[in-house]
Amino acid sequence: MNLYHCVIELRPEARSMLFSEACTQWTGHLQSRGLITGWRLLRRKFGTAATHTDFLIEMEVPDLPALDAALAALGNKADEATQRYDYMHSMVARTEIGVYRPYPDPA
């Protein structure tokens, strides 16, 4: 399993509940198509974690080719996943991404 990890800061005018709903629509759609195996949206609590912003999205994929396939699915502007992503991303001011895996692992 690999985790696509995205730290997100929303635009000042963005509403956190609308962002949460948009994220659920996008990631749920990816999961229903088998492009990711799981996901979670986390929000920073009580202003802690000084180096992190408000939200963290983690998406689970079995391997890097699966992550590549999930991201490639966003290349078609007419696709529903891309439209959902664009709506969610319109609320985002800044992101930082990374890919993580359990350690140590068999690979």
Short mmCIF file of N, CA and C in Angstrom, two decimals:
data_model
loop_
_atom_site.label_atom_id
_atom_site.label_comp_id
_atom_site.label_asym_id
_atom_site.label_seq_id
_atom_site.Cartn_x
_atom_site.Cartn_y
_atom_site.Cartn_z
N MET A 1 0.84 -1.18 0.00
CA MET A 1 0.00 0.00 0.00
C MET A 1 0.89 1.24 0.00
N ASN A 2 0.49 2.23 -0.77
CA ASN A 2 1.13 3.53 -0.79
C ASN A 2 0.08 4.57 -0.45
N LEU A 3 0.49 5.63 0.23
CA LEU A 3 -0.41 6.72 0.58
C LEU A 3 -0.01 7.97 -0.19
N TYR A 4 -0.95 8.50 -0.97
CA TYR A 4 -0.78 9.80 -1.61
C TYR A 4 -1.28 10.79 -0.57
N HIS A 5 -0.40 11.65 -0.13
CA HIS A 5 -0.62 12.51 1.02
C HIS A 5 -0.63 13.95 0.53
N CYS A 6 -1.70 14.68 0.79
CA CYS A 6 -1.82 16.05 0.30
C CYS A 6 -2.25 16.97 1.44
N VAL A 7 -1.36 17.92 1.80
CA VAL A 7 -1.65 18.92 2.82
C VAL A 7 -2.26 20.12 2.11
N ILE A 8 -3.40 20.60 2.63
CA ILE A 8 -4.18 21.61 1.91
C ILE A 8 -4.49 22.82 2.78
N GLU A 9 -4.30 23.98 2.20
CA GLU A 9 -4.75 25.23 2.80
C GLU A 9 -5.85 25.78 1.90
N LEU A 10 -6.99 26.05 2.47
CA LEU A 10 -8.11 26.57 1.68
C LEU A 10 -7.97 28.06 1.42
N ARG A 11 -8.63 28.52 0.38
CA ARG A 11 -8.72 29.95 0.11
C ARG A 11 -9.49 30.60 1.26
N PRO A 12 -9.22 31.85 1.56
CA PRO A 12 -9.91 32.50 2.68
C PRO A 12 -11.44 32.49 2.55
N GLU A 13 -11.94 32.57 1.34
CA GLU A 13 -13.39 32.61 1.15
C GLU A 13 -14.04 31.23 1.08
N ALA A 14 -13.23 30.18 1.05
CA ALA A 14 -13.77 28.82 0.94
C ALA A 14 -14.43 28.39 2.24
N ARG A 15 -15.48 27.62 2.12
CA ARG A 15 -16.22 27.08 3.27
C ARG A 15 -15.76 25.65 3.51
N SER A 16 -15.38 25.34 4.74
CA SER A 16 -14.80 24.03 5.04
C SER A 16 -15.78 22.88 4.79
N MET A 17 -17.05 23.07 5.09
CA MET A 17 -18.02 21.99 4.87
C MET A 17 -18.24 21.74 3.38
N LEU A 18 -18.25 22.79 2.56
CA LEU A 18 -18.37 22.61 1.11
C LEU A 18 -17.15 21.90 0.56
N PHE A 19 -15.97 22.25 1.09
CA PHE A 19 -14.76 21.57 0.67
C PHE A 19 -14.83 20.09 1.03
N SER A 20 -15.27 19.80 2.24
CA SER A 20 -15.38 18.41 2.69
C SER A 20 -16.33 17.62 1.79
N GLU A 21 -17.47 18.20 1.45
CA GLU A 21 -18.43 17.53 0.58
C GLU A 21 -17.85 17.32 -0.82
N ALA A 22 -17.14 18.33 -1.34
CA ALA A 22 -16.53 18.21 -2.67
C ALA A 22 -15.43 17.14 -2.66
N CYS A 23 -14.66 17.08 -1.59
CA CYS A 23 -13.61 16.06 -1.46
C CYS A 23 -14.23 14.67 -1.42
N THR A 24 -15.31 14.53 -0.67
CA THR A 24 -16.01 13.25 -0.57
C THR A 24 -16.54 12.82 -1.93
N GLN A 25 -17.10 13.75 -2.69
CA GLN A 25 -17.62 13.43 -4.02
C GLN A 25 -16.50 12.98 -4.95
N TRP A 26 -15.36 13.70 -4.93
CA TRP A 26 -14.25 13.37 -5.83
C TRP A 26 -13.59 12.04 -5.45
N THR A 27 -13.18 11.90 -4.20
CA THR A 27 -12.48 10.68 -3.81
C THR A 27 -13.41 9.47 -3.82
N GLY A 28 -14.68 9.68 -3.46
CA GLY A 28 -15.64 8.58 -3.54
C GLY A 28 -15.82 8.10 -4.96
N HIS A 29 -15.82 9.03 -5.91
CA HIS A 29 -15.92 8.68 -7.33
C HIS A 29 -14.69 7.88 -7.77
N LEU A 30 -13.50 8.33 -7.37
CA LEU A 30 -12.27 7.59 -7.72
C LEU A 30 -12.31 6.18 -7.14
N GLN A 31 -12.77 6.06 -5.90
CA GLN A 31 -12.83 4.74 -5.27
C GLN A 31 -13.87 3.85 -5.95
N SER A 32 -15.01 4.41 -6.32
CA SER A 32 -16.04 3.60 -6.98
C SER A 32 -15.57 3.08 -8.34
N ARG A 33 -14.64 3.79 -8.97
CA ARG A 33 -14.07 3.35 -10.24
C ARG A 33 -12.86 2.44 -10.05
N GLY A 34 -12.49 2.18 -8.82
CA GLY A 34 -11.36 1.31 -8.54
C GLY A 34 -10.00 1.97 -8.73
N LEU A 35 -9.98 3.31 -8.81
CA LEU A 35 -8.72 4.02 -9.03
C LEU A 35 -7.94 4.22 -7.74
N ILE A 36 -8.62 4.21 -6.61
CA ILE A 36 -7.96 4.23 -5.31
C ILE A 36 -8.65 3.17 -4.45
N THR A 37 -7.93 2.67 -3.44
CA THR A 37 -8.53 1.63 -2.60
C THR A 37 -9.13 2.18 -1.32
N GLY A 38 -8.78 3.38 -0.95
CA GLY A 38 -9.33 4.00 0.25
C GLY A 38 -8.86 5.44 0.35
N TRP A 39 -9.46 6.18 1.26
CA TRP A 39 -9.07 7.58 1.44
C TRP A 39 -9.60 8.07 2.78
N ARG A 40 -9.06 9.19 3.23
CA ARG A 40 -9.58 9.87 4.41
C ARG A 40 -9.23 11.36 4.33
N LEU A 41 -10.10 12.16 4.88
CA LEU A 41 -9.88 13.60 5.00
C LEU A 41 -9.74 13.91 6.47
N LEU A 42 -8.66 14.57 6.82
CA LEU A 42 -8.39 14.93 8.21
C LEU A 42 -8.29 16.45 8.32
N ARG A 43 -8.71 16.97 9.47
CA ARG A 43 -8.59 18.40 9.71
C ARG A 43 -7.78 18.62 10.98
N ARG A 44 -6.90 19.59 10.90
CA ARG A 44 -6.05 19.94 12.05
C ARG A 44 -6.93 20.36 13.22
N LYS A 45 -6.54 19.97 14.39
CA LYS A 45 -7.35 20.23 15.58
C LYS A 45 -6.70 21.31 16.45
N PHE A 46 -7.49 22.25 16.86
CA PHE A 46 -7.11 23.30 17.81
C PHE A 46 -5.90 24.12 17.38
N GLY A 47 -5.66 24.27 16.08
CA GLY A 47 -4.55 25.08 15.61
C GLY A 47 -3.19 24.48 15.89
N THR A 48 -3.13 23.19 16.20
CA THR A 48 -1.85 22.56 16.46
C THR A 48 -1.15 22.23 15.15
N ALA A 49 0.03 21.67 15.22
CA ALA A 49 0.82 21.27 14.05
C ALA A 49 1.21 22.50 13.24
N ALA A 50 2.08 23.30 13.79
CA ALA A 50 2.44 24.60 13.22
C ALA A 50 2.90 24.54 11.77
N THR A 51 3.51 23.44 11.34
CA THR A 51 4.00 23.39 9.97
C THR A 51 2.95 22.87 8.99
N HIS A 52 1.81 22.44 9.49
CA HIS A 52 0.76 21.92 8.61
C HIS A 52 -0.42 22.88 8.56
N THR A 53 -1.11 22.86 7.46
CA THR A 53 -2.28 23.69 7.30
C THR A 53 -3.52 22.92 7.75
N ASP A 54 -4.68 23.44 7.40
CA ASP A 54 -5.92 22.91 7.94
C ASP A 54 -6.26 21.47 7.59
N PHE A 55 -6.09 21.08 6.34
CA PHE A 55 -6.59 19.77 5.91
C PHE A 55 -5.48 18.87 5.39
N LEU A 56 -5.75 17.58 5.52
CA LEU A 56 -4.86 16.55 5.01
C LEU A 56 -5.74 15.48 4.35
N ILE A 57 -5.45 15.19 3.09
CA ILE A 57 -6.13 14.10 2.39
C ILE A 57 -5.11 12.99 2.21
N GLU A 58 -5.52 11.77 2.52
CA GLU A 58 -4.70 10.59 2.26
C GLU A 58 -5.51 9.65 1.38
N MET A 59 -4.91 9.26 0.26
CA MET A 59 -5.54 8.30 -0.63
C MET A 59 -4.64 7.07 -0.71
N GLU A 60 -5.26 5.90 -0.58
CA GLU A 60 -4.52 4.64 -0.61
C GLU A 60 -4.55 4.05 -2.01
N VAL A 61 -3.37 3.63 -2.47
CA VAL A 61 -3.24 2.91 -3.73
C VAL A 61 -2.31 1.73 -3.49
N PRO A 62 -2.50 0.63 -4.21
CA PRO A 62 -1.66 -0.54 -3.96
C PRO A 62 -0.20 -0.35 -4.36
N ASP A 63 0.04 0.45 -5.40
CA ASP A 63 1.41 0.64 -5.88
C ASP A 63 1.48 1.91 -6.71
N LEU A 64 2.67 2.28 -7.14
CA LEU A 64 2.84 3.52 -7.90
C LEU A 64 2.19 3.49 -9.28
N PRO A 65 2.17 2.35 -10.00
CA PRO A 65 1.42 2.34 -11.26
C PRO A 65 -0.08 2.63 -11.05
N ALA A 66 -0.64 2.18 -9.93
CA ALA A 66 -2.05 2.48 -9.64
C ALA A 66 -2.24 3.97 -9.38
N LEU A 67 -1.29 4.60 -8.69
CA LEU A 67 -1.36 6.05 -8.48
C LEU A 67 -1.27 6.78 -9.80
N ASP A 68 -0.38 6.34 -10.66
CA ASP A 68 -0.25 6.94 -11.98
C ASP A 68 -1.56 6.83 -12.76
N ALA A 69 -2.21 5.69 -12.70
CA ALA A 69 -3.48 5.50 -13.39
C ALA A 69 -4.57 6.42 -12.82
N ALA A 70 -4.58 6.58 -11.50
CA ALA A 70 -5.57 7.46 -10.88
C ALA A 70 -5.36 8.91 -11.31
N LEU A 71 -4.11 9.34 -11.35
CA LEU A 71 -3.83 10.72 -11.77
C LEU A 71 -4.06 10.90 -13.26
N ALA A 72 -3.77 9.89 -14.05
CA ALA A 72 -4.01 9.97 -15.50
C ALA A 72 -5.50 10.09 -15.80
N ALA A 73 -6.33 9.54 -14.93
CA ALA A 73 -7.78 9.62 -15.14
C ALA A 73 -8.27 11.05 -15.07
N LEU A 74 -7.46 11.94 -14.51
CA LEU A 74 -7.86 13.35 -14.41
C LEU A 74 -7.50 14.13 -15.68
N GLY A 75 -6.92 13.48 -16.65
CA GLY A 75 -6.51 14.17 -17.87
C GLY A 75 -7.63 14.49 -18.83
N ASN A 76 -8.76 13.83 -18.70
CA ASN A 76 -9.89 14.04 -19.61
C ASN A 76 -10.83 15.07 -19.01
N LYS A 77 -10.86 16.26 -19.58
CA LYS A 77 -11.66 17.35 -19.02
C LYS A 77 -13.16 17.07 -19.02
N ALA A 78 -13.61 16.17 -19.86
CA ALA A 78 -15.04 15.85 -19.91
C ALA A 78 -15.42 14.79 -18.88
N ASP A 79 -14.42 14.18 -18.25
CA ASP A 79 -14.67 13.10 -17.30
C ASP A 79 -15.25 13.65 -15.99
N GLU A 80 -16.15 12.88 -15.40
CA GLU A 80 -16.80 13.29 -14.15
C GLU A 80 -15.79 13.47 -13.02
N ALA A 81 -14.79 12.60 -12.94
CA ALA A 81 -13.77 12.73 -11.89
C ALA A 81 -13.03 14.06 -12.01
N THR A 82 -12.71 14.46 -13.23
CA THR A 82 -12.01 15.72 -13.45
C THR A 82 -12.88 16.90 -13.07
N GLN A 83 -14.16 16.85 -13.42
CA GLN A 83 -15.07 17.94 -13.05
C GLN A 83 -15.21 18.05 -11.54
N ARG A 84 -15.28 16.92 -10.85
CA ARG A 84 -15.37 16.93 -9.39
C ARG A 84 -14.07 17.46 -8.78
N TYR A 85 -12.93 17.05 -9.35
CA TYR A 85 -11.65 17.55 -8.87
C TYR A 85 -11.55 19.06 -9.05
N ASP A 86 -11.92 19.54 -10.23
CA ASP A 86 -11.83 20.98 -10.50
C ASP A 86 -12.67 21.78 -9.50
N TYR A 87 -13.87 21.29 -9.18
CA TYR A 87 -14.71 21.99 -8.22
C TYR A 87 -14.04 22.01 -6.84
N MET A 88 -13.54 20.86 -6.40
CA MET A 88 -12.86 20.80 -5.11
C MET A 88 -11.63 21.70 -5.11
N HIS A 89 -10.84 21.61 -6.17
CA HIS A 89 -9.59 22.36 -6.24
C HIS A 89 -9.81 23.87 -6.32
N SER A 90 -10.97 24.31 -6.77
CA SER A 90 -11.26 25.75 -6.84
C SER A 90 -11.29 26.38 -5.45
N MET A 91 -11.40 25.58 -4.41
CA MET A 91 -11.43 26.08 -3.03
C MET A 91 -10.06 26.08 -2.38
N VAL A 92 -9.05 25.57 -3.08
CA VAL A 92 -7.72 25.36 -2.50
C VAL A 92 -6.81 26.52 -2.85
N ALA A 93 -6.11 27.03 -1.82
CA ALA A 93 -5.13 28.08 -2.03
C ALA A 93 -3.73 27.50 -2.25
N ARG A 94 -3.38 26.46 -1.48
CA ARG A 94 -2.02 25.92 -1.55
C ARG A 94 -2.04 24.45 -1.15
N THR A 95 -1.18 23.66 -1.80
CA THR A 95 -1.04 22.25 -1.45
C THR A 95 0.42 21.85 -1.41
N GLU A 96 0.68 20.82 -0.64
CA GLU A 96 1.97 20.14 -0.64
C GLU A 96 1.65 18.65 -0.69
N ILE A 97 2.35 17.93 -1.56
CA ILE A 97 2.03 16.51 -1.73
C ILE A 97 3.25 15.63 -1.46
N GLY A 98 2.96 14.39 -1.19
CA GLY A 98 4.00 13.40 -0.99
C GLY A 98 3.40 12.01 -1.15
N VAL A 99 4.25 11.04 -1.33
CA VAL A 99 3.82 9.65 -1.40
C VAL A 99 4.58 8.90 -0.31
N TYR A 100 3.83 8.18 0.50
CA TYR A 100 4.40 7.45 1.63
C TYR A 100 4.02 5.99 1.55
N ARG A 101 4.78 5.14 2.22
CA ARG A 101 4.45 3.73 2.32
C ARG A 101 4.83 3.25 3.72
N PRO A 102 4.23 2.17 4.18
CA PRO A 102 4.62 1.63 5.48
C PRO A 102 6.11 1.28 5.48
N TYR A 103 6.75 1.47 6.60
CA TYR A 103 8.19 1.22 6.69
C TYR A 103 8.50 0.54 7.99
N PRO A 104 9.32 -0.47 8.03
CA PRO A 104 9.86 -1.17 6.87
C PRO A 104 8.79 -1.99 6.19
N ASP A 105 8.98 -2.21 4.92
CA ASP A 105 8.02 -3.01 4.17
C ASP A 105 8.77 -4.10 3.40
N PRO A 106 8.04 -5.08 2.87
CA PRO A 106 8.71 -6.18 2.16
C PRO A 106 9.49 -5.73 0.93
N ALA A 107 9.09 -4.62 0.31
CA ALA A 107 9.76 -4.16 -0.90
C ALA A 107 11.08 -3.50 -0.56
#
